[in-house]
Coordinates of C-alpha atoms in Angstrom, one line a residue:
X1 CA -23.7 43.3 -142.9
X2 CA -24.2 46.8 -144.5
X3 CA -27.7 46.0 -145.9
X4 CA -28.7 44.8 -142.5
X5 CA -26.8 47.3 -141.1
X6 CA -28.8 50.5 -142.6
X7 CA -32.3 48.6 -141.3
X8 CA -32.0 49.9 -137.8
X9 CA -30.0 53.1 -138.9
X10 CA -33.3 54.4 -140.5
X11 CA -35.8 52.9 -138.7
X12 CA -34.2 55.0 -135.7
X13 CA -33.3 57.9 -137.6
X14 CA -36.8 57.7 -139.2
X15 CA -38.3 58.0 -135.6
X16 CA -35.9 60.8 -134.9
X17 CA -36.8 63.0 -137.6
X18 CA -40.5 62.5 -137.4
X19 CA -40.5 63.5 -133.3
X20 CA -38.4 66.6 -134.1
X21 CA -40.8 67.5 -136.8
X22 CA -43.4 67.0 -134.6
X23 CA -41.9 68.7 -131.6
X24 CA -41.3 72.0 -134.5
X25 CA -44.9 71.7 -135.2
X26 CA -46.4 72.2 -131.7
X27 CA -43.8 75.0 -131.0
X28 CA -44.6 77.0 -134.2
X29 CA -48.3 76.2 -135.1
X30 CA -50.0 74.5 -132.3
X31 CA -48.9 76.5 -129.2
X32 CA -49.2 80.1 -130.7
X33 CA -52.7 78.7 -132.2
X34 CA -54.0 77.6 -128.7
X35 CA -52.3 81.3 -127.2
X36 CA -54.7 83.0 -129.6
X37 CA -52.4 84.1 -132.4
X38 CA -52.9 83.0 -136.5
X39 CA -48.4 82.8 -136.2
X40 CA -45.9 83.2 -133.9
X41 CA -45.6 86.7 -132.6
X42 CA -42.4 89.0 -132.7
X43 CA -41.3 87.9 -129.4
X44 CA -42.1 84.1 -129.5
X45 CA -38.1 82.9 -130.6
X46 CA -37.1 85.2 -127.3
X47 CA -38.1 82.8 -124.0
X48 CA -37.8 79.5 -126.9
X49 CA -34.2 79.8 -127.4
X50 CA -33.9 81.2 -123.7
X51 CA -35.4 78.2 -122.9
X52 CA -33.1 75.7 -125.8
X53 CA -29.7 77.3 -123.9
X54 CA -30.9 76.7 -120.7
X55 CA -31.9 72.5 -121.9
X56 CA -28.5 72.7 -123.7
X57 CA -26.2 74.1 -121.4
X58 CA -25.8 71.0 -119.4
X59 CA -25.9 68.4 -122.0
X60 CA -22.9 70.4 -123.7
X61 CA -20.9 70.3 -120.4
X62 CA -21.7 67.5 -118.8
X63 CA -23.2 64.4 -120.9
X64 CA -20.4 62.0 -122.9
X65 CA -20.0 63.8 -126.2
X66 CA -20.7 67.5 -125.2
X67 CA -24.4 66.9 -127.5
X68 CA -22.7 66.3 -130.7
X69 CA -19.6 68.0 -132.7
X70 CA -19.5 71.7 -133.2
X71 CA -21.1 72.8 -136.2
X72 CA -18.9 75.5 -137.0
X73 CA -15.9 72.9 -138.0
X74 CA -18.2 72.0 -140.7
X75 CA -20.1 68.8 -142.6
X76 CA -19.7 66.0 -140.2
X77 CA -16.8 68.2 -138.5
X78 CA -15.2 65.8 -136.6
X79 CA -14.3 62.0 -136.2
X80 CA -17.5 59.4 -135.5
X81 CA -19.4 59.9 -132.5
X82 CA -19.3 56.7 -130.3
X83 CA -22.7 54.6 -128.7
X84 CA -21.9 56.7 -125.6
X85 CA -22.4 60.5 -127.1
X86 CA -25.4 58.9 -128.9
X87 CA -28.0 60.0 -125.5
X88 CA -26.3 63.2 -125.8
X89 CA -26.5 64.4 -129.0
X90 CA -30.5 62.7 -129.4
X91 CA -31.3 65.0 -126.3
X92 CA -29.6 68.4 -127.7
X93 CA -31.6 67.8 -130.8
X94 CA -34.7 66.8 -130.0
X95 CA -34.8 69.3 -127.2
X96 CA -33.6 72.6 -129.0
X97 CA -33.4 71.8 -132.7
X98 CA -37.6 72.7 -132.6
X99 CA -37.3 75.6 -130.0
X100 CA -35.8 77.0 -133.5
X101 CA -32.2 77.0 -133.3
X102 CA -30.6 77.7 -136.3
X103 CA -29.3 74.6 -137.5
X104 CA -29.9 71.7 -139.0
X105 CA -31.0 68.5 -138.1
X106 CA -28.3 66.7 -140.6
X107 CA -25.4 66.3 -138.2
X108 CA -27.3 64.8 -135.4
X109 CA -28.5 62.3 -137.6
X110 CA -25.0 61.4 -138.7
X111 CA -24.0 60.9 -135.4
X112 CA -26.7 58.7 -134.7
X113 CA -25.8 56.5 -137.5
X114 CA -22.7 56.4 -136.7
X115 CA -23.0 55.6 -133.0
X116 CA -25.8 52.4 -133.9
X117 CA -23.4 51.3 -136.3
X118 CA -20.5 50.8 -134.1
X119 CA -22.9 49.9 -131.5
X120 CA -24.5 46.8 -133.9
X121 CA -20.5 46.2 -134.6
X122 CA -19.7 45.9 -130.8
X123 CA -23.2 43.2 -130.9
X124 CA -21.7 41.2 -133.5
X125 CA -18.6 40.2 -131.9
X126 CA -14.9 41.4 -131.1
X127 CA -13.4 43.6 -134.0
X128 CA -9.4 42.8 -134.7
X129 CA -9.4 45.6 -137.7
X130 CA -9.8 49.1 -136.4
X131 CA -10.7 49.3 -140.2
X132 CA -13.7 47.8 -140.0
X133 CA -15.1 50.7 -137.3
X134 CA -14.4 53.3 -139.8
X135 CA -16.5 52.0 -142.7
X136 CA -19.0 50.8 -140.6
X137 CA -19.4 54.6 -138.6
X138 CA -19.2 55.8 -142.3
X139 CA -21.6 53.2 -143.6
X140 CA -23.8 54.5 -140.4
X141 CA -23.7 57.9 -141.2
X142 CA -24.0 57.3 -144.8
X143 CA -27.3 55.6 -144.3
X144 CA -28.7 58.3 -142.0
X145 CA -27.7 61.4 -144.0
X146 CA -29.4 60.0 -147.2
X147 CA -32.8 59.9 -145.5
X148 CA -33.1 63.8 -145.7
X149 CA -30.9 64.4 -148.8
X150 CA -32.9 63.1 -151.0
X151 CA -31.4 59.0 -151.5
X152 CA -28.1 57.0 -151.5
X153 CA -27.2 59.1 -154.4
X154 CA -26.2 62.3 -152.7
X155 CA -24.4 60.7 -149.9
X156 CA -22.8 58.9 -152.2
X157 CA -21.4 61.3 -154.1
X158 CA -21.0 62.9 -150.7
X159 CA -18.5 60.0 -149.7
X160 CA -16.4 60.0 -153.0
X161 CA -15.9 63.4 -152.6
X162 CA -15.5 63.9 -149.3
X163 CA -13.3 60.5 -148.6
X164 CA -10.1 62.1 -150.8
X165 CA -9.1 59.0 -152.2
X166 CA -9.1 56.3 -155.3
X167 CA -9.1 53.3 -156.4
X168 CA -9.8 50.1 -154.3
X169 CA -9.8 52.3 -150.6
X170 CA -12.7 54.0 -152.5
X171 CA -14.5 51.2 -153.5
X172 CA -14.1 49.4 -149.8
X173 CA -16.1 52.4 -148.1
X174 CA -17.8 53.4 -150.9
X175 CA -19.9 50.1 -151.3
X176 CA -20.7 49.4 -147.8
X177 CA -22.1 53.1 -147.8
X178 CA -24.3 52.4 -150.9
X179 CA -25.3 48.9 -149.7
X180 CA -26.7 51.1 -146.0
X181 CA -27.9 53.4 -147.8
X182 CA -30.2 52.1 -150.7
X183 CA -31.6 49.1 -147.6
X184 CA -32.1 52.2 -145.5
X185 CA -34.3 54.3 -147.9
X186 CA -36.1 51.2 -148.8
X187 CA -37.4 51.0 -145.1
X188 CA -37.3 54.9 -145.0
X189 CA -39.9 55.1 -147.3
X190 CA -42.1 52.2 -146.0
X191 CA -42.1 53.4 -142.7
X192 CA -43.0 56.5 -144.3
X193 CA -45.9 55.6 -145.9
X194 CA -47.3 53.2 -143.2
X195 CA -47.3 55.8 -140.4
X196 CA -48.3 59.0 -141.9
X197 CA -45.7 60.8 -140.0
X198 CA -43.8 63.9 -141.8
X199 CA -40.0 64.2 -141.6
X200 CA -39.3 67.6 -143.3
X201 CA -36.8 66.1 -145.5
X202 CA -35.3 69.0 -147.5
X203 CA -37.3 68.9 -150.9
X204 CA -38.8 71.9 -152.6
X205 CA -42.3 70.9 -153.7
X206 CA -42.8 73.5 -155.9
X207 CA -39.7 76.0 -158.0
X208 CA -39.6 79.0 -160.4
X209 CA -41.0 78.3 -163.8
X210 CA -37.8 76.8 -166.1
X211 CA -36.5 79.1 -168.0
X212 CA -32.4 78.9 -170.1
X213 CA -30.3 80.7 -168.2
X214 CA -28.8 83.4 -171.3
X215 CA -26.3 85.7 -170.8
X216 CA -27.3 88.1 -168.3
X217 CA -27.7 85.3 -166.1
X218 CA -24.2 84.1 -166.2
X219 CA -23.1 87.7 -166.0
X220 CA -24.6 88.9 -162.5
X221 CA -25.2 84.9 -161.4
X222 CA -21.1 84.7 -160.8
X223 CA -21.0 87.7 -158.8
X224 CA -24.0 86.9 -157.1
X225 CA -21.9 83.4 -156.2
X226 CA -19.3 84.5 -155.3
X227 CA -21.2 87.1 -152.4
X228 CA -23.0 83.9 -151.2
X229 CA -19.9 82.6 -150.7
X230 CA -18.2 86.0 -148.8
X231 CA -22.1 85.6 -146.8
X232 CA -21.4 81.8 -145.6
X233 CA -17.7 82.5 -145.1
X234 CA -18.6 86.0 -142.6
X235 CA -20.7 83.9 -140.8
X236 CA -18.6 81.0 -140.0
X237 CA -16.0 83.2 -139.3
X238 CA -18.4 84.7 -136.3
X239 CA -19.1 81.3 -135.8
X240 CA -15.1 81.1 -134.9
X241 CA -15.3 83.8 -132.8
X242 CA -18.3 82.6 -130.7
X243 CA -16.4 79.1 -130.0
X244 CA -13.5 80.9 -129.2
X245 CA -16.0 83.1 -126.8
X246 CA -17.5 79.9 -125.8
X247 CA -14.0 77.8 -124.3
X248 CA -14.6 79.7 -121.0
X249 CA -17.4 79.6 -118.7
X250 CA -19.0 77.6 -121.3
X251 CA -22.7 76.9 -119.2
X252 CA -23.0 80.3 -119.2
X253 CA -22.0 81.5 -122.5
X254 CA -23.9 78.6 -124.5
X255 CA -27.7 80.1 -122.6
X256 CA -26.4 84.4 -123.5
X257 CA -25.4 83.0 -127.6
X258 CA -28.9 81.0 -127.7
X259 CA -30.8 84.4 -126.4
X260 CA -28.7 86.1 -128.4
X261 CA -30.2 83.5 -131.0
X262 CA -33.5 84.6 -130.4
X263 CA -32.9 88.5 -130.2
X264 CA -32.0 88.2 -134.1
X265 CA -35.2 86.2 -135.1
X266 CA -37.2 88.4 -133.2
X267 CA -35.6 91.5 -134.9
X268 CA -36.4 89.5 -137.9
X269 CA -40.1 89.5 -137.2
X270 CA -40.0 93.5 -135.9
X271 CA -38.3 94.9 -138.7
X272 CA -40.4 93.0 -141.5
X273 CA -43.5 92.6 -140.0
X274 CA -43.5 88.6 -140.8
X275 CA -43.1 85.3 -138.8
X276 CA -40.4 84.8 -136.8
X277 CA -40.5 81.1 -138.0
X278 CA -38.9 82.1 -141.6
X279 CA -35.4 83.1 -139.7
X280 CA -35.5 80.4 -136.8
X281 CA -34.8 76.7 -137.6
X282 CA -33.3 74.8 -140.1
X283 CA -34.9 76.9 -143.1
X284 CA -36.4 73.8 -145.0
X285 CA -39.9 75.1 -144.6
X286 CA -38.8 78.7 -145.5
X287 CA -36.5 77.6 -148.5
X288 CA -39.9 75.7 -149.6
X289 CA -41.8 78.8 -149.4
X290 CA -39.4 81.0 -150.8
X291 CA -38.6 78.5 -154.2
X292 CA -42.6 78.4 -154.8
X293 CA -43.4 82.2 -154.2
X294 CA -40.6 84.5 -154.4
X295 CA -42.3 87.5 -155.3
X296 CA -43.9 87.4 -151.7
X297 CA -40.5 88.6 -150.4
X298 CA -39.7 92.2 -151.0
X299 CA -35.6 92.5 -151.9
X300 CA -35.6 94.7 -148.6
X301 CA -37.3 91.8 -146.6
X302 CA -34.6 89.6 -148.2
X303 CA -31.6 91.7 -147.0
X304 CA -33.1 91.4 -143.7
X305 CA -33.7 88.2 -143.9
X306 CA -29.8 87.3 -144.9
X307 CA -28.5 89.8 -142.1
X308 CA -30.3 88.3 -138.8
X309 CA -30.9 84.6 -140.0
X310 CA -26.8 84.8 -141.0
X311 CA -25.9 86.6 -137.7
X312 CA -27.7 84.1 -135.8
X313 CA -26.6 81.3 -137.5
X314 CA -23.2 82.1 -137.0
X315 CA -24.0 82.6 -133.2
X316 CA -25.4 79.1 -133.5
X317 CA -22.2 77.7 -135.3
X318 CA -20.0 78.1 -132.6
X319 CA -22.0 77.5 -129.5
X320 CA -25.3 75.4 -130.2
X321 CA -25.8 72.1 -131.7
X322 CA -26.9 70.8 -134.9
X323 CA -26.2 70.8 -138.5
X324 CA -24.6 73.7 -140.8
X325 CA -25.6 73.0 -144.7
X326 CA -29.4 73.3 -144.1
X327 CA -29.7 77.3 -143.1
X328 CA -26.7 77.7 -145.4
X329 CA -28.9 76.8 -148.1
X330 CA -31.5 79.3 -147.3
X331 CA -29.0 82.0 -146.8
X332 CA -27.7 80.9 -150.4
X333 CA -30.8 81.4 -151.8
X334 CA -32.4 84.2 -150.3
X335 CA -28.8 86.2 -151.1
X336 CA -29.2 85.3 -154.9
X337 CA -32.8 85.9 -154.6
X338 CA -32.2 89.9 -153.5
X339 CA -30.0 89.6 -156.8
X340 CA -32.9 88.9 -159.4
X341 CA -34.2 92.3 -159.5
X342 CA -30.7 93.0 -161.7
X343 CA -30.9 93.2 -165.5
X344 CA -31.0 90.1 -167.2
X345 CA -31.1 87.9 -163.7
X346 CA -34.1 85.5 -163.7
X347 CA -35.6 84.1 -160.2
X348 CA -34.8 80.5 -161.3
X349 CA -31.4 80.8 -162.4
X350 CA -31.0 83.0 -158.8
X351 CA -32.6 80.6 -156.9
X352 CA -30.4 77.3 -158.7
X353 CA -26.9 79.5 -158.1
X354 CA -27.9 80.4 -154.5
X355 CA -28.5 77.0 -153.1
X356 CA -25.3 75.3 -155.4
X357 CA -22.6 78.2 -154.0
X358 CA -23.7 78.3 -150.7
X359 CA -23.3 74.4 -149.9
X360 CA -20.0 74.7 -151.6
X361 CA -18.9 77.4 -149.3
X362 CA -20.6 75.2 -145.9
X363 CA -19.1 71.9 -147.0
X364 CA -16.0 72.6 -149.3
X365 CA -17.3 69.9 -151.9
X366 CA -18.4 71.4 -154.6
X367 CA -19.1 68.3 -156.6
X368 CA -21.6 67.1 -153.8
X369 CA -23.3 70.3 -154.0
X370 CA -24.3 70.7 -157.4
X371 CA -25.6 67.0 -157.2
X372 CA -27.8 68.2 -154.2
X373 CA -28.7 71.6 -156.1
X374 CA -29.6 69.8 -159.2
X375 CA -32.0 66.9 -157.3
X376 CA -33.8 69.6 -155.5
X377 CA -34.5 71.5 -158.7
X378 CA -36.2 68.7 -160.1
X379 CA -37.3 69.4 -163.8
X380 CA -35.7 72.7 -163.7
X381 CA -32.3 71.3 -163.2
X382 CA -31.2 70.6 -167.0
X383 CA -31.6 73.9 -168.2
X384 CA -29.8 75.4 -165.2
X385 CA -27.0 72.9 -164.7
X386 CA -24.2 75.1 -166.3
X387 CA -25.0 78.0 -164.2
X388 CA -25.0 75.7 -161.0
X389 CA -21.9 74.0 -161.4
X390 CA -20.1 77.3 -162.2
X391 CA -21.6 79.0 -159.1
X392 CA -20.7 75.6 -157.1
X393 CA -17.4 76.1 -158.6
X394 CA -17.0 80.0 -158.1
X395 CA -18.1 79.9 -153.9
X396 CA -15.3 77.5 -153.6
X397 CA -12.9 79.6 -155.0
X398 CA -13.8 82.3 -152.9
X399 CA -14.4 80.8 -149.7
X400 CA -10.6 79.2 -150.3
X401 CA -9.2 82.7 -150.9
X402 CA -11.4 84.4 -147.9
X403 CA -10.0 81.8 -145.0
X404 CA -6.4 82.0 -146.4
X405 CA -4.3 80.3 -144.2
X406 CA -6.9 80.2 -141.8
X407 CA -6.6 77.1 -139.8
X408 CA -9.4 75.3 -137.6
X409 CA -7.9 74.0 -135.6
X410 CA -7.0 77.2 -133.9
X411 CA -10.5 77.7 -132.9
X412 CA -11.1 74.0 -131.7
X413 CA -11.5 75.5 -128.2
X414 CA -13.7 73.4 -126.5
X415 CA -13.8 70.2 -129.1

């Protein structure tokens, strides 16, 4: 049931991922092409994100599911979204993710999974085990994640990690999940092929040349973890605060956070003199273009970069909808970037730390992150593996010792 089960999961993810990077592409390229400008001007995120709170607004209050879970409570914050919130949460995507909110497009897609799964389960007949509806929603979501992370092997590790436990309770999700998974990416990659279409999976085509990471690396590389971490953990913490914000008048509130959005992209664009499009979004694209030419970014454009895409972000966190590890990723790495400039700190070894220690401090699994750290580096990864498992491990030191006793759910305002 599994291997049939992740079939429909991707085919319909696989759709959804290929409109929204479609729908990006018009916004970004096409429109500002046909207006008469080579990019996106300063002021093009200001009427977009105007215009994704005003589309979101009443999918958040009114539509089963409220668009999909919060993404401030984290990496698949919540429990399985249901076939009902499914509508919801492919509208609030589709419809804002490419007006270049910052988020990702990972948690909508895990909903979706989820919510065809236990809608396929509901198809094939009465279900006595309330068991069997979590490891199919997890198979589900399994399935759909692994399309942009790169295969089954990251959401594996993903579920072992994630799930808490051993032994045969492992094995019993774990299986399923690979079983989804692996039938998934098979028809993933045909469909792939076939159509043409482009899903801005996150991959970086091109990195830093290899180099072994030596001393100097390790010495300002575990620093420069650990401030990714305090970065991510300053953010989400604003994040907080905006959901909090957000309980009340909530229509209202969710259109002034996405200007707000756009105000910070745009200041972005002022301040630096570049594209808007590097702060807005997701950050694939811009964590592509920052792995294959760092030198194009001045440290000062950097620091910029890290300040409005992580103050908007954060905005984003606790009142928009979408995913939180992708632009989390970006931060990571632009932050270790503006580090390489110190004594003895290569771009490479930066750019491997960066990415590893800020999904630790986004996802609390630092396991699952080095995994992901070390596929995206490709041939790079061997040489840098030490230094990205200790930065894994260092951010989620930190960002344990920065919340404290903090507690989620005294923020869970409006979930």
């Amino acid at each position: 049931m599994s291997a049939v089960l992740g079939v429909p999961v991707c085919v319909a993810c696989f759709f959804f991922v290929a409109a929204q990077h479609e729908l990006q592409h018009s916004v970004w390229n096409t429109l500002p092409e046909a207006a008469g400008y080579d990019r996106p001007p300063w002021w093009w995120p200001l009427p977009a994100l105007l215009l994704a709170g005003l589309i979101l607004a009443p999918i958040v209050t009114r539509m089963p599911g409220g668009g999909g879970h919060i993404p401030v409570h984290g990496f698949g914050g919540g429990p399985p979204i249901g076939p009902r919130a499914v509508p919801g949460v492919v509208l609030a995507a589709l419809t804002t993710l490419p007006l270049g909110v910052v988020l990702g497009p990972e948690a909508p897609l895990m909903a979706v999974g989820s919510g065809l799964a236990l809608l396929t389960l509901r198809w094939a007949g009465p279900v006595t085990d309330p068991r069997m509806t979590t490891v199919c929603a997890t198979a589900g979501s399994t399935a759909a994640i692994s399309t942009i992370l790169g295969g089954p092997v990251v959401a594996a590790v993903l579920v072992i990690e994630a799930a808490g436990f051993g032994g045969a309770r492992l094995v019993a999700v774990l299986l399923p999940c690979l079983v989804a998974s692996a039938a998934g990416a098979l028809v993933f990659t045909g469909f792939g092929r076939w159509t043409g279409l482009e899903i801005g999976a996150l991959s970086l085509p091109t990195v830093p040349a290899d180099v072994n990471p030596d001393a100097g690396d390790f010495l300002w590389g575990l620093p420069a973890a650990a401030l990714v971490a305090l970065v991510v953990a300053v953010a989400r913490g604003l994040g907080y605060r905006t959901l909090r914000w957000t309980g009340r008048h909530t229509a209202g509130r969710t259109v002034v956070c996405a200007t707000a959005v756009g105000v910070f992209l745009a200041t972005y664009a002022l301040i630096t003199g570049r594209s808007p499009e590097e702060a807005a979004l997701s950050g694939q694209a811009a964590l592509g273009q920052l792995a294959a030419h760092p030198q194009a970014w001045s440290v000062a454009a950097l620091v910029v970069l890290v300040l409005c895409k992580g103050l908007a972000w954060g905005i984003a966190l606790g009142s928009l909808r979408g995913g939180p590890v992708f632009p989390a990723v970006l931060l990571g790495a632009a932050t270790a970037l503006a580090c390489a400039g110190l004594p003895g700190l290569g771009a490479t070894p930066a750019l491997a730390l960066g990415m590893a220690a800020a999904a630790a401090a986004i996802t609390g699994l630092p396991l699952s992150s080095a995994v992901l750290t070390v596929l995206l580096m490709g041939d790079d990864a061997y040489n840098q593996m030490p230094l990205i498992i200790a930065a894994a491990v260092v951010s989620f030191v930190v960002t344990h010792l920065v919340r404290g006793r903090e507690s989620p759910r005294k923020d869970n305002g409006t979930s």
